[in-house]
CSV table of C-alpha atoms in Angstrom, one decimal:
chain,number,residue,atom,x,y,z
A,915,MET,CA,254.4,131.4,100.2
A,916,LYS,CA,256.2,132.3,97.0
A,917,ALA,CA,255.0,135.4,95.3
A,918,ILE,CA,254.0,135.3,91.7
A,919,THR,CA,256.3,137.4,89.5
A,920,PRO,CA,255.0,139.5,86.6
A,921,LEU,CA,256.6,137.0,84.1
A,922,GLU,CA,254.8,134.1,85.8
A,923,VAL,CA,251.4,135.9,85.7
A,924,LYS,CA,251.7,136.3,81.9
A,925,CYS,CA,252.1,132.5,81.6
A,926,LEU,CA,248.9,131.7,83.4
A,927,LYS,CA,246.1,130.3,81.3
A,928,VAL,CA,242.4,130.6,82.0
A,929,VAL,CA,240.6,127.4,81.6
A,930,TYR,CA,236.8,127.4,81.3
A,931,LEU,CA,234.9,124.4,82.5
A,932,ARG,CA,232.4,123.1,79.9
A,933,GLY,CA,229.5,120.9,80.7
A,934,ILE,CA,228.6,117.8,78.7
A,935,TYR,CA,225.0,116.6,78.8
A,936,ASN,CA,224.0,113.1,78.1
A,937,GLY,CA,220.9,112.4,75.9
A,938,LEU,CA,220.1,116.1,75.2
A,939,CYS,CA,220.9,116.4,71.5
A,940,VAL,CA,217.5,117.0,70.0
A,941,ASN,CA,218.5,115.2,66.8
A,942,CYS,CA,220.4,112.0,67.8
A,943,LYS,CA,219.5,112.0,71.6
A,944,GLY,CA,223.3,111.7,72.3
A,945,THR,CA,225.7,113.8,74.4
A,946,ILE,CA,226.1,117.5,73.7
A,947,SER,CA,228.2,120.3,75.0
A,948,ASP,CA,226.6,123.3,76.9
A,949,GLU,CA,227.8,125.6,74.1
A,950,ARG,CA,226.0,123.7,71.4
A,951,LEU,CA,222.9,123.2,73.6
A,952,LEU,CA,222.5,126.9,73.8
A,953,GLN,CA,222.5,127.2,70.0
A,954,PHE,CA,220.1,124.8,68.2
A,955,GLY,CA,220.6,121.9,70.5
A,956,ILE,CA,222.4,119.9,67.8
A,957,CYS,CA,225.6,118.2,68.8
A,958,GLU,CA,228.9,118.3,66.9
A,959,ARG,CA,228.5,114.7,65.6
A,960,CYS,CA,225.3,115.6,63.8
A,961,LEU,CA,226.5,118.9,62.5
A,962,GLU,CA,230.1,120.1,62.7
A,963,ASN,CA,229.3,123.7,62.2
A,964,VAL,CA,226.0,125.6,62.9
A,965,GLU,CA,227.5,129.2,62.7
A,966,ASN,CA,226.0,130.0,59.3
A,967,LEU,CA,222.6,128.5,60.0
A,968,ARG,CA,219.8,131.0,60.8
A,969,SER,CA,216.7,129.0,61.3
A,970,TRP,CA,215.4,125.5,62.1
A,971,LYS,CA,214.6,125.1,58.4
A,972,ASP,CA,218.3,125.7,57.6
A,973,VAL,CA,219.3,123.2,60.3
A,974,LEU,CA,216.9,120.5,59.0
A,975,GLU,CA,218.1,120.9,55.4
A,976,ALA,CA,221.8,120.7,56.5
A,977,LEU,CA,221.0,117.5,58.5
A,978,LYS,CA,219.2,116.0,55.5
A,979,GLU,CA,222.1,116.8,53.2
A,980,LYS,CA,224.4,114.9,55.5
A,981,GLY,CA,222.0,112.0,55.9
A,982,ARG,CA,221.8,112.6,59.7
A,983,ALA,CA,218.2,113.8,60.1
A,984,TYR,CA,216.9,111.6,63.0
A,985,PHE,CA,214.6,113.5,65.4
A,986,ALA,CA,215.2,117.1,64.5
A,987,HIS,CA,212.2,117.2,62.2
A,988,GLU,CA,209.9,116.9,65.2
A,989,ILE,CA,211.3,120.2,66.6
A,990,TYR,CA,211.1,121.8,63.2
A,991,ASP,CA,207.5,120.7,62.8
A,992,PHE,CA,206.6,122.1,66.2
A,993,HIS,CA,208.2,125.5,65.4
A,994,LYS,CA,206.2,125.5,62.1
A,995,ARG,CA,202.9,124.7,63.9
A,996,PHE,CA,203.6,127.3,66.6
A,997,ASN,CA,204.3,130.0,64.0
A,998,GLU,CA,201.2,129.0,62.1
A,999,PHE,CA,199.2,129.3,65.3
A,1000,SER,CA,200.8,132.7,66.2
A,1001,LEU,CA,199.7,134.1,62.8
A,1002,PHE,CA,196.2,132.6,63.3
A,1003,PHE,CA,195.9,134.2,66.7
A,1004,LYS,CA,197.1,137.6,65.4
A,1005,ARG,CA,194.6,137.6,62.6
A,1006,ALA,CA,191.7,136.5,64.9
A,1007,VAL,CA,192.4,138.9,67.8
A,1008,GLY,CA,194.2,141.7,66.0
A,1009,GLN,CA,197.4,141.6,68.0
A,1010,ARG,CA,200.2,139.2,68.9
A,1011,MET,CA,200.1,136.8,71.8
A,1012,TRP,CA,201.5,138.0,75.1
A,1013,SER,CA,204.4,136.0,76.5
A,1014,LEU,CA,202.2,134.1,78.9
A,1015,GLN,CA,199.9,133.2,76.1
A,1016,GLU,CA,202.8,132.0,74.0
A,1017,THR,CA,203.9,129.7,76.9
A,1018,TRP,CA,200.4,128.2,77.2
A,1019,ALA,CA,200.0,127.9,73.4
A,1020,ARG,CA,203.2,125.8,73.2
A,1021,ARG,CA,201.8,123.4,75.9
A,1022,ILE,CA,198.5,123.2,74.0
A,1023,LEU,CA,200.2,122.4,70.7
A,1024,LEU,CA,202.4,119.8,72.5
A,1025,LYS,CA,199.1,118.2,73.7
A,1026,ARG,CA,200.2,118.5,77.3
A,1027,SER,CA,197.6,118.5,80.1
A,1028,PHE,CA,198.0,121.5,82.4
A,1029,SER,CA,196.1,124.0,84.5
A,1030,ILE,CA,196.3,127.8,84.4
A,1031,VAL,CA,196.2,129.7,87.6
A,1032,ALA,CA,196.4,133.4,86.7
A,1033,PRO,CA,194.6,136.7,87.4
A,1034,THR,CA,191.7,138.0,85.4
A,1035,GLY,CA,192.7,139.8,82.3
A,1036,VAL,CA,195.8,138.0,81.3
A,1037,GLY,CA,194.2,136.3,78.2
A,1038,LYS,CA,193.2,132.8,79.4
A,1039,THR,CA,189.8,132.9,77.8
A,1040,VAL,CA,191.0,134.6,74.6
A,1041,LEU,CA,193.6,132.0,74.1
A,1042,GLY,CA,191.2,129.2,74.8
A,1043,THR,CA,188.6,130.5,72.3
A,1044,VAL,CA,191.2,131.0,69.6
A,1045,ALA,CA,192.7,127.6,70.2
A,1046,ALA,CA,189.2,126.0,69.8
A,1047,LEU,CA,188.7,127.8,66.5
A,1048,TYR,CA,192.1,126.8,65.3
A,1049,PHE,CA,191.4,123.2,66.1
A,1050,ALA,CA,188.0,123.4,64.3
A,1051,VAL,CA,189.7,124.7,61.2
A,1052,ASN,CA,192.1,121.8,61.4
A,1053,GLY,CA,189.3,119.2,61.7
A,1054,LYS,CA,189.5,118.7,65.5
A,1055,LYS,CA,186.9,119.2,68.3
A,1056,SER,CA,187.1,121.3,71.4
A,1057,TYR,CA,185.1,121.3,74.6
A,1058,ILE,CA,185.0,124.6,76.6
A,1059,ILE,CA,183.6,124.4,80.2
A,1060,VAL,CA,182.8,127.7,82.0
A,1061,PRO,CA,181.3,128.4,85.4
A,1062,THR,CA,178.3,130.5,84.4
A,1063,ALA,CA,175.8,130.9,81.6
A,1064,LEU,CA,176.9,134.5,81.0
A,1065,LEU,CA,180.4,133.4,80.4
A,1066,ALA,CA,179.3,130.6,78.0
A,1067,TYR,CA,177.4,133.3,76.0
A,1068,GLN,CA,180.4,135.6,76.0
A,1069,VAL,CA,182.8,132.8,74.8
A,1070,SER,CA,180.3,132.0,72.1
A,1071,GLU,CA,180.2,135.6,71.0
A,1072,LYS,CA,184.0,135.8,70.9
A,1073,ILE,CA,184.2,132.7,68.7
A,1074,ASP,CA,181.6,134.2,66.3
A,1075,ALA,CA,183.6,137.5,66.1
A,1076,TYR,CA,186.9,135.7,65.5
A,1077,SER,CA,185.2,133.4,62.9
A,1078,GLU,CA,184.0,136.4,60.9
A,1079,ARG,CA,187.6,137.5,60.3
A,1080,PHE,CA,188.3,134.2,58.6
A,1081,GLY,CA,185.0,134.0,56.8
A,1082,ILE,CA,184.2,130.7,58.4
A,1083,LYS,CA,181.3,129.3,60.6
A,1084,PRO,CA,182.3,126.4,62.8
A,1085,ARG,CA,179.7,124.0,64.0
A,1086,LYS,CA,179.2,125.2,67.5
A,1087,ILE,CA,176.9,124.1,70.4
A,1088,VAL,CA,176.3,126.3,73.4
A,1089,TYR,CA,174.4,124.7,76.3
A,1090,HIS,CA,173.5,126.5,79.5
A,1091,ALA,CA,170.5,127.1,81.9
A,1092,GLY,CA,169.3,130.2,80.0
A,1093,LEU,CA,168.2,128.1,77.0
A,1094,SER,CA,164.6,127.1,76.4
A,1095,GLU,CA,163.6,123.4,76.7
A,1096,LYS,CA,163.3,123.2,73.0
A,1097,GLU,CA,166.8,124.7,72.5
A,1098,LYS,CA,168.2,122.3,75.2
A,1099,ARG,CA,166.8,119.3,73.4
A,1100,ALA,CA,168.1,120.4,70.1
A,1101,ALA,CA,171.6,121.0,71.6
A,1102,LEU,CA,171.6,117.6,73.3
A,1103,GLU,CA,170.6,115.8,70.1
A,1104,LYS,CA,173.6,117.4,68.3
A,1105,VAL,CA,175.9,116.4,71.1
A,1106,ALA,CA,174.6,112.9,71.0
A,1107,SER,CA,175.2,112.7,67.2
A,1108,ASN,CA,178.6,114.3,67.6
A,1109,ASP,CA,177.5,117.1,65.3
A,1110,PHE,CA,179.8,119.8,66.5
A,1111,GLU,CA,183.3,121.2,66.3
A,1112,ILE,CA,183.1,123.4,69.4
A,1113,LEU,CA,181.0,122.6,72.5
A,1114,ILE,CA,180.5,125.2,75.1
A,1115,THR,CA,178.7,124.4,78.4
A,1116,THR,CA,178.7,125.4,82.0
A,1117,GLU,CA,180.3,123.1,84.6
A,1118,ARG,CA,176.8,121.7,85.5
A,1119,PHE,CA,176.3,120.1,82.1
């Protein structure tokens, strides 16, 4: 085998293999390089240069200027809603979401059906109650199902505490075995007439 001389070594050129992914440009759904995918996910055909862009708002404005805004607004709208929810959560709870809560919040805002299997104390109930309040403020209904009457009461108390920080009082129904017959009838009448924004019951409801 012929040995490589020092001169020949200097002439060697390192070539990096690049991946091209089909259908992953978030704007045109076309092909995109791995390098651009790691940036904003916008291919070179949609935007030649993204180096000076700092946010999704900048990206969307640049696409609109070029007349190439196809699907990117969906991503921008999602980021906007997520930031809005993050600020809502911080104001309600008094602190930012943990990383796990942020992951779950994204799925909630994307309207994805999913289950959470996690230890006690990681913020599942807190996120659920804040999300219910957030949806109530935005004209949507939520149904929270818990295993016990005690937990139903605790969730209701949390929602009341968070609501006070916003100066609001959502229409809330709490139904569990600890209610009197009169209270149960009143709650059921409200449920039947759809007169609620947040419904909290045990799993035996």
